[in-house]
Amino acid sequence: TGTIGEPLIGILSVMKQQLGIDNVTYHKNSARVIDRAKLYALQQKGAMLAATPETDAAFREMGVEPLMTHEEAIEQSRVVIDCTPIGNEHKENLYKQFDDGSRVFIAQGSEFGFGKMYARGINDGVLDREQDRFVHVVSCNTHNIAVLLKTIAGVNGGQGVLDSARFLCIRRASDISQTSGAISSPEVGTHTDDQFGTHHARDAVHLFRTMGHELDLFSSAMKLPTQYMHSIQFNIDLKIDINTEEVIRRLRDERRVAVSHRKDAASIFSFGRDHGIYGRILNQTVVSLPTIAVRKKRQVTGFCFTPQDGNSLLSSLAVTLWALHQNGYDERMRFLRKYCFAEI
């Protein structure tokens, strides 16, 4: 029930009818009185709490009744979404015993190796109902990188016109729902991978490998003392000449990209809070148009903002519907399209 889990539970619960879902259950690890109001709110939306036998009594003592154990919840589910930072551990110790071919398991963000990498609107065509029981929804910044490459360099059904690309991921220190992780000054990250720099480029490369593409990408990362949004400075080198007007046209034509004349994260974050679902917009990225520049006719640079974890939420919802509905799952996604904005 954290940064990704809580809004995901809420969206699935309040949109059950539109999305064709029977029940939504969720597992909470510990019974804390400070979380009681949140559990009541999720209960009012129709979500059902599952707990381990060891914590069942503690939840009941604070006035929240688990309706089943976490293993019973998995047993009755068609889709299991892991929103913890230990998805790979859960895969080995828990999910594999329930992997009888009837369920799809989804992990988030940093769980490299959990299963086939996926981002909505990037590699939907590679999902295989016969083989993909474990799916890894890539991180929110990796979503952002992927849609920039698709839109500006045409990397999707083919290699496009990309030569190479470099990204500086400027990360918020923590989510507004978190009370830890604050920093007092900018903090630079290390390049842990000589080939890719940070996991953002590595994950983007592996994401596009699912479609047979091999890309030259490198990323760096740093944190700023803010809780608003991640931002990315991108430098994309193309094999053909291009101008700023053409770059902007491509960005405007991609429906998963929101363009903006704003240059600050605060106002874009505020837009999501006021007009999004659970405070999130579901675009893959928000590109700041005043920052777009083309150097030497082939080097496209600029800044964009990562819509919190809205893009990861959208991909998790898409895999859920893909797993539940053999036909017409994409049609059900129309109920979420109003939270993808053309301009912010």
mmCIF file of C-alpha atoms in Angstrom:
data_model
loop_
_atom_site.group_PDB
_atom_site.id
_atom_site.type_symbol
_atom_site.label_atom_id
_atom_site.label_comp_id
_atom_site.label_asym_id
_atom_site.label_seq_id
_atom_site.Cartn_x
_atom_site.Cartn_y
_atom_site.Cartn_z
ATOM 1 C CA THR A 1 0.000 0.000 0.000
ATOM 2 C CA GLY A 2 2.893 2.340 -0.739
ATOM 3 C CA THR A 3 3.595 4.892 -3.479
ATOM 4 C CA ILE A 4 2.498 2.571 -6.303
ATOM 5 C CA GLY A 5 0.359 0.055 -4.425
ATOM 6 C CA GLU A 6 -2.153 2.410 -2.832
ATOM 7 C CA PRO A 7 -3.232 4.271 -6.000
ATOM 8 C CA LEU A 8 -3.204 1.008 -7.960
ATOM 9 C CA ILE A 9 -5.534 -0.653 -5.448
ATOM 10 C CA GLY A 10 -7.780 2.406 -5.540
ATOM 11 C CA ILE A 11 -7.992 2.641 -9.340
ATOM 12 C CA LEU A 12 -8.696 -1.075 -9.722
ATOM 13 C CA SER A 13 -11.373 -0.925 -7.018
ATOM 14 C CA VAL A 14 -13.326 2.135 -8.130
ATOM 15 C CA MET A 15 -13.175 1.134 -11.810
ATOM 16 C CA LYS A 16 -13.964 -2.577 -11.383
ATOM 17 C CA GLN A 17 -17.057 -2.457 -13.557
ATOM 18 C CA GLN A 18 -15.442 -0.539 -16.433
ATOM 19 C CA LEU A 19 -12.311 -2.695 -16.349
ATOM 20 C CA GLY A 20 -14.156 -6.018 -16.007
ATOM 21 C CA ILE A 21 -12.743 -7.015 -12.626
ATOM 22 C CA ASP A 22 -14.598 -9.136 -10.055
ATOM 23 C CA ASN A 23 -12.617 -8.502 -6.883
ATOM 24 C CA VAL A 24 -9.547 -6.641 -5.686
ATOM 25 C CA THR A 25 -7.610 -7.939 -2.705
ATOM 26 C CA TYR A 26 -4.448 -6.486 -1.228
ATOM 27 C CA HIS A 27 -1.886 -7.615 1.297
ATOM 28 C CA LYS A 28 -0.558 -5.401 4.063
ATOM 29 C CA ASN A 29 2.510 -6.609 5.851
ATOM 30 C CA SER A 30 2.173 -4.918 9.237
ATOM 31 C CA ALA A 31 -0.728 -3.667 11.346
ATOM 32 C CA ARG A 32 0.020 -0.053 12.290
ATOM 33 C CA VAL A 33 -2.541 2.243 13.816
ATOM 34 C CA ILE A 34 -1.261 5.151 11.689
ATOM 35 C CA ASP A 35 -2.407 3.206 8.608
ATOM 36 C CA ARG A 36 -5.915 2.505 9.906
ATOM 37 C CA ALA A 37 -7.544 5.449 8.104
ATOM 38 C CA LYS A 38 -5.947 4.338 4.823
ATOM 39 C CA LEU A 39 -7.257 0.799 5.284
ATOM 40 C CA TYR A 40 -10.738 2.103 6.040
ATOM 41 C CA ALA A 41 -10.625 4.219 2.866
ATOM 42 C CA LEU A 42 -9.539 1.253 0.727
ATOM 43 C CA GLN A 43 -12.258 -0.849 2.331
ATOM 44 C CA GLN A 44 -14.871 1.763 1.416
ATOM 45 C CA LYS A 45 -13.708 1.535 -2.208
ATOM 46 C CA GLY A 46 -14.357 -2.202 -2.146
ATOM 47 C CA ALA A 47 -10.817 -3.568 -1.742
ATOM 48 C CA MET A 48 -10.455 -6.582 0.544
ATOM 49 C CA LEU A 49 -7.584 -6.891 3.007
ATOM 50 C CA ALA A 50 -5.515 -10.075 3.164
ATOM 51 C CA ALA A 51 -2.994 -10.747 5.925
ATOM 52 C CA THR A 52 -0.655 -13.450 7.105
ATOM 53 C CA PRO A 53 -1.898 -15.686 9.933
ATOM 54 C CA GLU A 54 0.710 -14.048 12.164
ATOM 55 C CA THR A 55 -0.718 -10.540 11.724
ATOM 56 C CA ASP A 56 -4.425 -11.359 11.528
ATOM 57 C CA ALA A 57 -5.094 -10.748 15.218
ATOM 58 C CA ALA A 58 -3.224 -7.430 15.220
ATOM 59 C CA PHE A 59 -5.379 -6.094 12.385
ATOM 60 C CA ARG A 60 -8.556 -7.173 14.158
ATOM 61 C CA GLU A 61 -7.455 -5.501 17.382
ATOM 62 C CA MET A 62 -7.196 -2.164 15.595
ATOM 63 C CA GLY A 63 -10.616 -2.568 14.028
ATOM 64 C CA VAL A 64 -9.750 -3.786 10.530
ATOM 65 C CA GLU A 65 -10.846 -7.297 9.573
ATOM 66 C CA PRO A 66 -8.770 -9.297 7.071
ATOM 67 C CA LEU A 67 -11.066 -11.381 4.894
ATOM 68 C CA MET A 68 -8.463 -13.990 3.952
ATOM 69 C CA THR A 69 -4.806 -14.893 4.208
ATOM 70 C CA HIS A 70 -2.346 -13.622 1.625
ATOM 71 C CA GLU A 71 -1.948 -17.139 0.191
ATOM 72 C CA GLU A 72 -5.719 -17.516 -0.131
ATOM 73 C CA ALA A 73 -5.786 -14.191 -1.980
ATOM 74 C CA ILE A 74 -3.138 -15.398 -4.430
ATOM 75 C CA GLU A 75 -4.972 -18.701 -4.875
ATOM 76 C CA GLN A 76 -8.190 -16.998 -5.983
ATOM 77 C CA SER A 77 -6.480 -14.385 -8.177
ATOM 78 C CA ARG A 78 -5.830 -14.326 -11.900
ATOM 79 C CA VAL A 79 -3.362 -11.427 -11.579
ATOM 80 C CA VAL A 80 -0.888 -10.749 -8.774
ATOM 81 C CA ILE A 81 0.837 -7.356 -8.742
ATOM 82 C CA ASP A 82 3.887 -7.026 -6.510
ATOM 83 C CA CYS A 83 4.490 -3.413 -5.469
ATOM 84 C CA THR A 84 7.319 -4.152 -3.036
ATOM 85 C CA PRO A 85 11.081 -3.731 -3.549
ATOM 86 C CA ILE A 86 11.578 -7.490 -3.097
ATOM 87 C CA GLY A 87 9.553 -8.882 -6.001
ATOM 88 C CA ASN A 88 12.312 -11.278 -7.075
ATOM 89 C CA GLU A 89 12.496 -12.680 -3.562
ATOM 90 C CA HIS A 90 8.738 -13.191 -3.518
ATOM 91 C CA LYS A 91 8.934 -14.874 -6.914
ATOM 92 C CA GLU A 92 11.327 -17.516 -5.625
ATOM 93 C CA ASN A 93 9.797 -18.016 -2.182
ATOM 94 C CA LEU A 94 6.087 -17.612 -2.870
ATOM 95 C CA TYR A 95 4.850 -17.069 -6.413
ATOM 96 C CA LYS A 96 6.488 -20.068 -8.055
ATOM 97 C CA GLN A 97 4.379 -22.437 -5.945
ATOM 98 C CA PHE A 98 1.258 -20.818 -7.460
ATOM 99 C CA ASP A 99 2.596 -20.737 -11.032
ATOM 100 C CA ASP A 100 0.255 -23.300 -12.589
ATOM 101 C CA GLY A 101 -0.297 -21.363 -15.828
ATOM 102 C CA SER A 102 -3.536 -19.698 -14.701
ATOM 103 C CA ARG A 103 -2.003 -16.522 -13.236
ATOM 104 C CA VAL A 104 0.121 -13.598 -14.331
ATOM 105 C CA PHE A 105 2.544 -12.074 -11.836
ATOM 106 C CA ILE A 106 3.673 -8.453 -12.259
ATOM 107 C CA ALA A 107 6.594 -6.725 -10.562
ATOM 108 C CA GLN A 108 7.572 -3.064 -10.571
ATOM 109 C CA GLY A 109 10.554 -0.834 -11.221
ATOM 110 C CA SER A 110 13.826 -2.153 -9.891
ATOM 111 C CA GLU A 111 13.041 -5.879 -10.026
ATOM 112 C CA PHE A 112 15.403 -6.655 -12.916
ATOM 113 C CA GLY A 113 15.125 -10.268 -14.039
ATOM 114 C CA PHE A 114 11.611 -10.854 -12.678
ATOM 115 C CA GLY A 115 10.171 -11.488 -16.131
ATOM 116 C CA LYS A 116 9.641 -9.975 -19.559
ATOM 117 C CA MET A 117 10.132 -6.219 -19.469
ATOM 118 C CA TYR A 118 7.131 -4.151 -20.482
ATOM 119 C CA ALA A 119 6.037 -0.546 -20.997
ATOM 120 C CA ARG A 120 2.603 0.410 -22.315
ATOM 121 C CA GLY A 121 2.743 1.750 -25.864
ATOM 122 C CA ILE A 122 6.302 0.547 -26.405
ATOM 123 C CA ASN A 123 6.360 -3.247 -26.697
ATOM 124 C CA ASP A 124 2.742 -4.371 -26.254
ATOM 125 C CA GLY A 125 3.090 -6.730 -29.213
ATOM 126 C CA VAL A 126 5.700 -8.936 -27.526
ATOM 127 C CA LEU A 127 3.448 -10.133 -24.697
ATOM 128 C CA ASP A 128 2.765 -13.841 -25.195
ATOM 129 C CA ARG A 129 -0.191 -15.465 -23.426
ATOM 130 C CA GLU A 130 1.383 -18.912 -23.666
ATOM 131 C CA GLN A 131 4.732 -17.965 -22.165
ATOM 132 C CA ASP A 132 4.615 -14.742 -20.146
ATOM 133 C CA ARG A 133 3.541 -15.639 -16.627
ATOM 134 C CA PHE A 134 5.970 -13.138 -15.062
ATOM 135 C CA VAL A 135 6.056 -9.550 -16.365
ATOM 136 C CA HIS A 136 8.354 -6.742 -15.213
ATOM 137 C CA VAL A 137 6.872 -3.243 -15.540
ATOM 138 C CA VAL A 138 9.921 -1.005 -15.926
ATOM 139 C CA SER A 139 10.549 2.068 -13.784
ATOM 140 C CA CYS A 140 8.862 5.407 -14.376
ATOM 141 C CA ASN A 141 12.089 6.986 -15.694
ATOM 142 C CA THR A 142 12.657 4.037 -18.038
ATOM 143 C CA HIS A 143 9.148 4.590 -19.421
ATOM 144 C CA ASN A 144 10.111 8.218 -20.022
ATOM 145 C CA ILE A 145 13.344 7.324 -21.815
ATOM 146 C CA ALA A 146 11.579 4.727 -23.972
ATOM 147 C CA VAL A 147 8.842 7.038 -25.225
ATOM 148 C CA LEU A 148 11.395 9.773 -26.038
ATOM 149 C CA LEU A 149 13.321 7.292 -28.185
ATOM 150 C CA LYS A 150 10.128 6.096 -29.856
ATOM 151 C CA THR A 151 8.851 9.600 -30.572
ATOM 152 C CA ILE A 152 11.988 11.521 -31.512
ATOM 153 C CA ALA A 153 14.084 8.748 -33.070
ATOM 154 C CA GLY A 154 11.338 6.416 -34.298
ATOM 155 C CA VAL A 155 12.580 3.427 -32.298
ATOM 156 C CA ASN A 156 9.631 1.064 -32.012
ATOM 157 C CA GLY A 157 8.814 -1.302 -34.855
ATOM 158 C CA GLY A 158 12.406 -0.881 -36.061
ATOM 159 C CA GLN A 159 15.712 0.744 -35.182
ATOM 160 C CA GLY A 160 14.459 4.112 -36.307
ATOM 161 C CA VAL A 161 17.052 6.818 -36.938
ATOM 162 C CA LEU A 162 18.800 6.631 -33.561
ATOM 163 C CA ASP A 163 22.576 6.819 -33.415
ATOM 164 C CA SER A 164 23.007 7.051 -29.642
ATOM 165 C CA ALA A 165 21.422 8.750 -26.643
ATOM 166 C CA ARG A 166 22.445 10.045 -23.233
ATOM 167 C CA PHE A 167 20.148 10.818 -20.310
ATOM 168 C CA LEU A 168 20.603 12.608 -16.990
ATOM 169 C CA CYS A 169 17.874 11.446 -14.615
ATOM 170 C CA ILE A 170 17.310 14.167 -12.031
ATOM 171 C CA ARG A 171 15.337 12.396 -9.362
ATOM 172 C CA ARG A 172 13.144 13.563 -6.532
ATOM 173 C CA ALA A 173 14.518 12.388 -3.199
ATOM 174 C CA SER A 174 11.248 10.793 -2.065
ATOM 175 C CA ASP A 175 7.546 10.698 -2.785
ATOM 176 C CA ILE A 176 5.250 13.142 -0.987
ATOM 177 C CA SER A 177 3.693 10.162 0.838
ATOM 178 C CA GLN A 178 7.046 9.152 2.306
ATOM 179 C CA THR A 179 8.472 10.500 5.550
ATOM 180 C CA SER A 180 12.024 9.269 5.038
ATOM 181 C CA GLY A 181 14.661 9.707 2.370
ATOM 182 C CA ALA A 182 14.930 13.480 2.505
ATOM 183 C CA ILE A 183 18.283 15.015 1.557
ATOM 184 C CA SER A 184 19.619 18.488 2.306
ATOM 185 C CA SER A 185 21.478 19.145 -0.950
ATOM 186 C CA PRO A 186 21.891 17.727 -4.477
ATOM 187 C CA GLU A 187 23.339 14.224 -4.387
ATOM 188 C CA VAL A 188 25.036 12.732 -7.440
ATOM 189 C CA GLY A 189 24.827 9.053 -8.280
ATOM 190 C CA THR A 190 27.557 6.646 -9.307
ATOM 191 C CA HIS A 191 27.925 4.918 -12.654
ATOM 192 C CA THR A 192 27.622 1.307 -11.569
ATOM 193 C CA ASP A 193 27.699 -0.050 -15.126
ATOM 194 C CA ASP A 194 30.516 0.836 -17.534
ATOM 195 C CA GLN A 195 28.317 0.210 -20.553
ATOM 196 C CA PHE A 196 25.036 1.796 -19.481
ATOM 197 C CA GLY A 197 25.903 4.025 -16.519
ATOM 198 C CA THR A 198 22.802 3.521 -14.351
ATOM 199 C CA HIS A 199 19.948 1.037 -14.449
ATOM 200 C CA HIS A 200 17.732 3.478 -16.366
ATOM 201 C CA ALA A 201 19.623 3.069 -19.662
ATOM 202 C CA ARG A 202 20.273 -0.617 -18.987
ATOM 203 C CA ASP A 203 16.574 -1.286 -18.487
ATOM 204 C CA ALA A 204 15.651 0.724 -21.600
ATOM 205 C CA VAL A 205 18.120 -1.332 -23.648
ATOM 206 C CA HIS A 206 16.629 -4.586 -22.345
ATOM 207 C CA LEU A 207 13.111 -3.273 -22.953
ATOM 208 C CA PHE A 208 13.877 -2.631 -26.636
ATOM 209 C CA ARG A 209 15.702 -5.964 -26.897
ATOM 210 C CA THR A 210 12.320 -7.658 -26.476
ATOM 211 C CA MET A 211 11.599 -6.284 -29.980
ATOM 212 C CA GLY A 212 15.004 -7.248 -31.379
ATOM 213 C CA HIS A 213 16.619 -3.793 -31.192
ATOM 214 C CA GLU A 214 20.121 -3.137 -29.854
ATOM 215 C CA LEU A 215 20.554 0.511 -28.768
ATOM 216 C CA ASP A 216 23.503 2.640 -27.661
ATOM 217 C CA LEU A 217 22.232 4.287 -24.470
ATOM 218 C CA PHE A 218 23.902 5.728 -21.385
ATOM 219 C CA SER A 219 22.370 7.335 -18.294
ATOM 220 C CA SER A 220 23.456 9.200 -15.197
ATOM 221 C CA ALA A 221 21.438 10.037 -12.113
ATOM 222 C CA MET A 222 21.304 12.540 -9.297
ATOM 223 C CA LYS A 223 18.834 13.442 -6.554
ATOM 224 C CA LEU A 224 17.489 16.857 -5.654
ATOM 225 C CA PRO A 225 15.916 17.836 -2.311
ATOM 226 C CA THR A 226 12.357 17.859 -3.677
ATOM 227 C CA GLN A 227 9.307 15.599 -3.425
ATOM 228 C CA TYR A 228 7.609 16.732 -6.628
ATOM 229 C CA MET A 229 8.685 14.944 -9.807
ATOM 230 C CA HIS A 230 11.645 13.365 -11.538
ATOM 231 C CA SER A 231 13.024 15.231 -14.540
ATOM 232 C CA ILE A 232 15.345 14.132 -17.334
ATOM 233 C CA GLN A 233 17.774 15.998 -19.532
ATOM 234 C CA PHE A 234 17.999 14.074 -22.794
ATOM 235 C CA ASN A 235 20.547 14.171 -25.598
ATOM 236 C CA ILE A 236 19.475 12.074 -28.580
ATOM 237 C CA ASP A 237 21.799 11.818 -31.596
ATOM 238 C CA LEU A 238 20.095 10.971 -34.876
ATOM 239 C CA LYS A 239 21.336 9.574 -38.178
ATOM 240 C CA ILE A 240 19.403 12.160 -40.176
ATOM 241 C CA ASP A 241 19.054 15.937 -40.103
ATOM 242 C CA ILE A 242 16.115 17.379 -38.185
ATOM 243 C CA ASN A 243 14.962 20.764 -36.923
ATOM 244 C CA THR A 244 13.238 21.959 -33.779
ATOM 245 C CA GLU A 245 9.866 22.345 -35.478
ATOM 246 C CA GLU A 246 9.900 18.718 -36.619
ATOM 247 C CA VAL A 247 10.864 17.498 -33.143
ATOM 248 C CA ILE A 248 7.965 19.415 -31.613
ATOM 249 C CA ARG A 249 5.585 18.078 -34.268
ATOM 250 C CA ARG A 250 6.578 14.510 -33.428
ATOM 251 C CA LEU A 251 6.100 15.151 -29.717
ATOM 252 C CA ARG A 252 2.644 16.631 -30.275
ATOM 253 C CA ASP A 253 1.614 13.690 -32.466
ATOM 254 C CA GLU A 254 2.456 11.031 -29.864
ATOM 255 C CA ARG A 255 -0.592 10.629 -27.631
ATOM 256 C CA ARG A 256 1.389 9.256 -24.707
ATOM 257 C CA VAL A 257 3.522 12.410 -24.611
ATOM 258 C CA ALA A 258 2.219 15.571 -22.981
ATOM 259 C CA VAL A 259 3.857 18.807 -24.083
ATOM 260 C CA SER A 260 4.031 21.886 -21.920
ATOM 261 C CA HIS A 261 5.267 25.455 -21.986
ATOM 262 C CA ARG A 262 5.949 25.159 -18.269
ATOM 263 C CA LYS A 263 9.486 24.824 -16.984
ATOM 264 C CA ASP A 264 8.914 23.897 -13.335
ATOM 265 C CA ALA A 265 7.944 20.619 -11.734
ATOM 266 C CA ALA A 266 5.684 22.271 -9.159
ATOM 267 C CA SER A 267 3.043 23.483 -11.621
ATOM 268 C CA ILE A 268 3.071 20.211 -13.594
ATOM 269 C CA PHE A 269 2.767 18.217 -10.375
ATOM 270 C CA SER A 270 -0.094 20.490 -9.340
ATOM 271 C CA PHE A 271 -1.853 19.843 -12.665
ATOM 272 C CA GLY A 272 -1.718 16.120 -11.970
ATOM 273 C CA ARG A 273 -3.031 16.627 -8.466
ATOM 274 C CA ASP A 274 -5.974 18.676 -9.746
ATOM 275 C CA HIS A 275 -6.862 16.820 -12.959
ATOM 276 C CA GLY A 276 -5.351 13.340 -12.745
ATOM 277 C CA ILE A 277 -6.550 10.117 -11.148
ATOM 278 C CA TYR A 278 -5.230 9.682 -7.622
ATOM 279 C CA GLY A 279 -3.183 12.796 -8.316
ATOM 280 C CA ARG A 280 -1.452 11.150 -11.288
ATOM 281 C CA ILE A 281 -1.476 11.849 -14.968
ATOM 282 C CA LEU A 282 -0.942 8.662 -16.976
ATOM 283 C CA ASN A 283 1.289 10.073 -19.734
ATOM 284 C CA GLN A 284 4.708 8.541 -20.263
ATOM 285 C CA THR A 285 6.405 11.954 -20.124
ATOM 286 C CA VAL A 286 5.807 15.714 -20.066
ATOM 287 C CA VAL A 287 8.223 17.527 -22.388
ATOM 288 C CA SER A 288 9.028 21.178 -21.720
ATOM 289 C CA LEU A 289 8.859 22.745 -25.202
ATOM 290 C CA PRO A 290 10.945 25.884 -24.411
ATOM 291 C CA THR A 291 13.917 23.617 -23.631
ATOM 292 C CA ILE A 292 13.967 21.772 -26.982
ATOM 293 C CA ALA A 293 17.031 22.513 -29.116
ATOM 294 C CA VAL A 294 18.722 20.864 -32.084
ATOM 295 C CA ARG A 295 22.525 21.110 -32.211
ATOM 296 C CA LYS A 296 24.483 20.434 -35.400
ATOM 297 C CA LYS A 297 21.239 19.403 -37.128
ATOM 298 C CA ARG A 298 21.220 15.938 -35.545
ATOM 299 C CA GLN A 299 21.595 16.319 -31.771
ATOM 300 C CA VAL A 300 18.237 16.780 -30.064
ATOM 301 C CA THR A 301 18.352 17.995 -26.478
ATOM 302 C CA GLY A 302 15.847 19.195 -23.916
ATOM 303 C CA PHE A 303 14.224 18.588 -20.550
ATOM 304 C CA CYS A 304 11.153 16.592 -19.619
ATOM 305 C CA PHE A 305 9.344 15.544 -16.464
ATOM 306 C CA THR A 306 8.446 12.008 -15.395
ATOM 307 C CA PRO A 307 4.790 11.908 -14.265
ATOM 308 C CA GLN A 308 5.542 10.517 -10.811
ATOM 309 C CA ASP A 309 4.725 6.833 -11.173
ATOM 310 C CA GLY A 310 1.667 7.409 -13.368
ATOM 311 C CA ASN A 311 3.248 5.735 -16.381
ATOM 312 C CA SER A 312 4.120 2.636 -14.326
ATOM 313 C CA LEU A 313 0.554 2.539 -13.006
ATOM 314 C CA LEU A 314 -0.802 2.635 -16.554
ATOM 315 C CA SER A 315 1.445 -0.246 -17.635
ATOM 316 C CA SER A 316 0.416 -2.325 -14.607
ATOM 317 C CA LEU A 317 -3.242 -1.707 -15.443
ATOM 318 C CA ALA A 318 -2.626 -2.644 -19.078
ATOM 319 C CA VAL A 319 -0.968 -5.972 -18.194
ATOM 320 C CA THR A 320 -3.787 -6.695 -15.743
ATOM 321 C CA LEU A 321 -6.437 -6.250 -18.428
ATOM 322 C CA TRP A 322 -4.341 -8.181 -20.966
ATOM 323 C CA ALA A 323 -4.200 -11.095 -18.512
ATOM 324 C CA LEU A 324 -7.901 -10.989 -17.591
ATOM 325 C CA HIS A 325 -9.474 -10.491 -21.013
ATOM 326 C CA GLN A 326 -8.555 -12.636 -23.994
ATOM 327 C CA ASN A 327 -10.316 -10.244 -26.356
ATOM 328 C CA GLY A 328 -10.945 -6.531 -26.205
ATOM 329 C CA TYR A 329 -8.622 -5.699 -23.334
ATOM 330 C CA ASP A 330 -7.281 -2.689 -25.206
ATOM 331 C CA GLU A 331 -10.825 -1.371 -25.647
ATOM 332 C CA ARG A 332 -11.241 -1.317 -21.861
ATOM 333 C CA MET A 333 -8.197 0.947 -21.611
ATOM 334 C CA ARG A 334 -10.337 3.731 -23.089
ATOM 335 C CA PHE A 335 -11.647 4.459 -19.590
ATOM 336 C CA LEU A 336 -8.145 5.584 -18.615
ATOM 337 C CA ARG A 337 -7.308 7.651 -21.705
ATOM 338 C CA LYS A 338 -8.834 10.835 -20.302
ATOM 339 C CA TYR A 339 -5.958 10.909 -17.813
ATOM 340 C CA CYS A 340 -3.420 11.083 -20.655
ATOM 341 C CA PHE A 341 -3.224 14.743 -21.608
ATOM 342 C CA ALA A 342 -2.025 16.270 -24.862
ATOM 343 C CA GLU A 343 -0.854 19.464 -23.171
ATOM 344 C CA ILE A 344 -0.177 20.534 -19.592
#
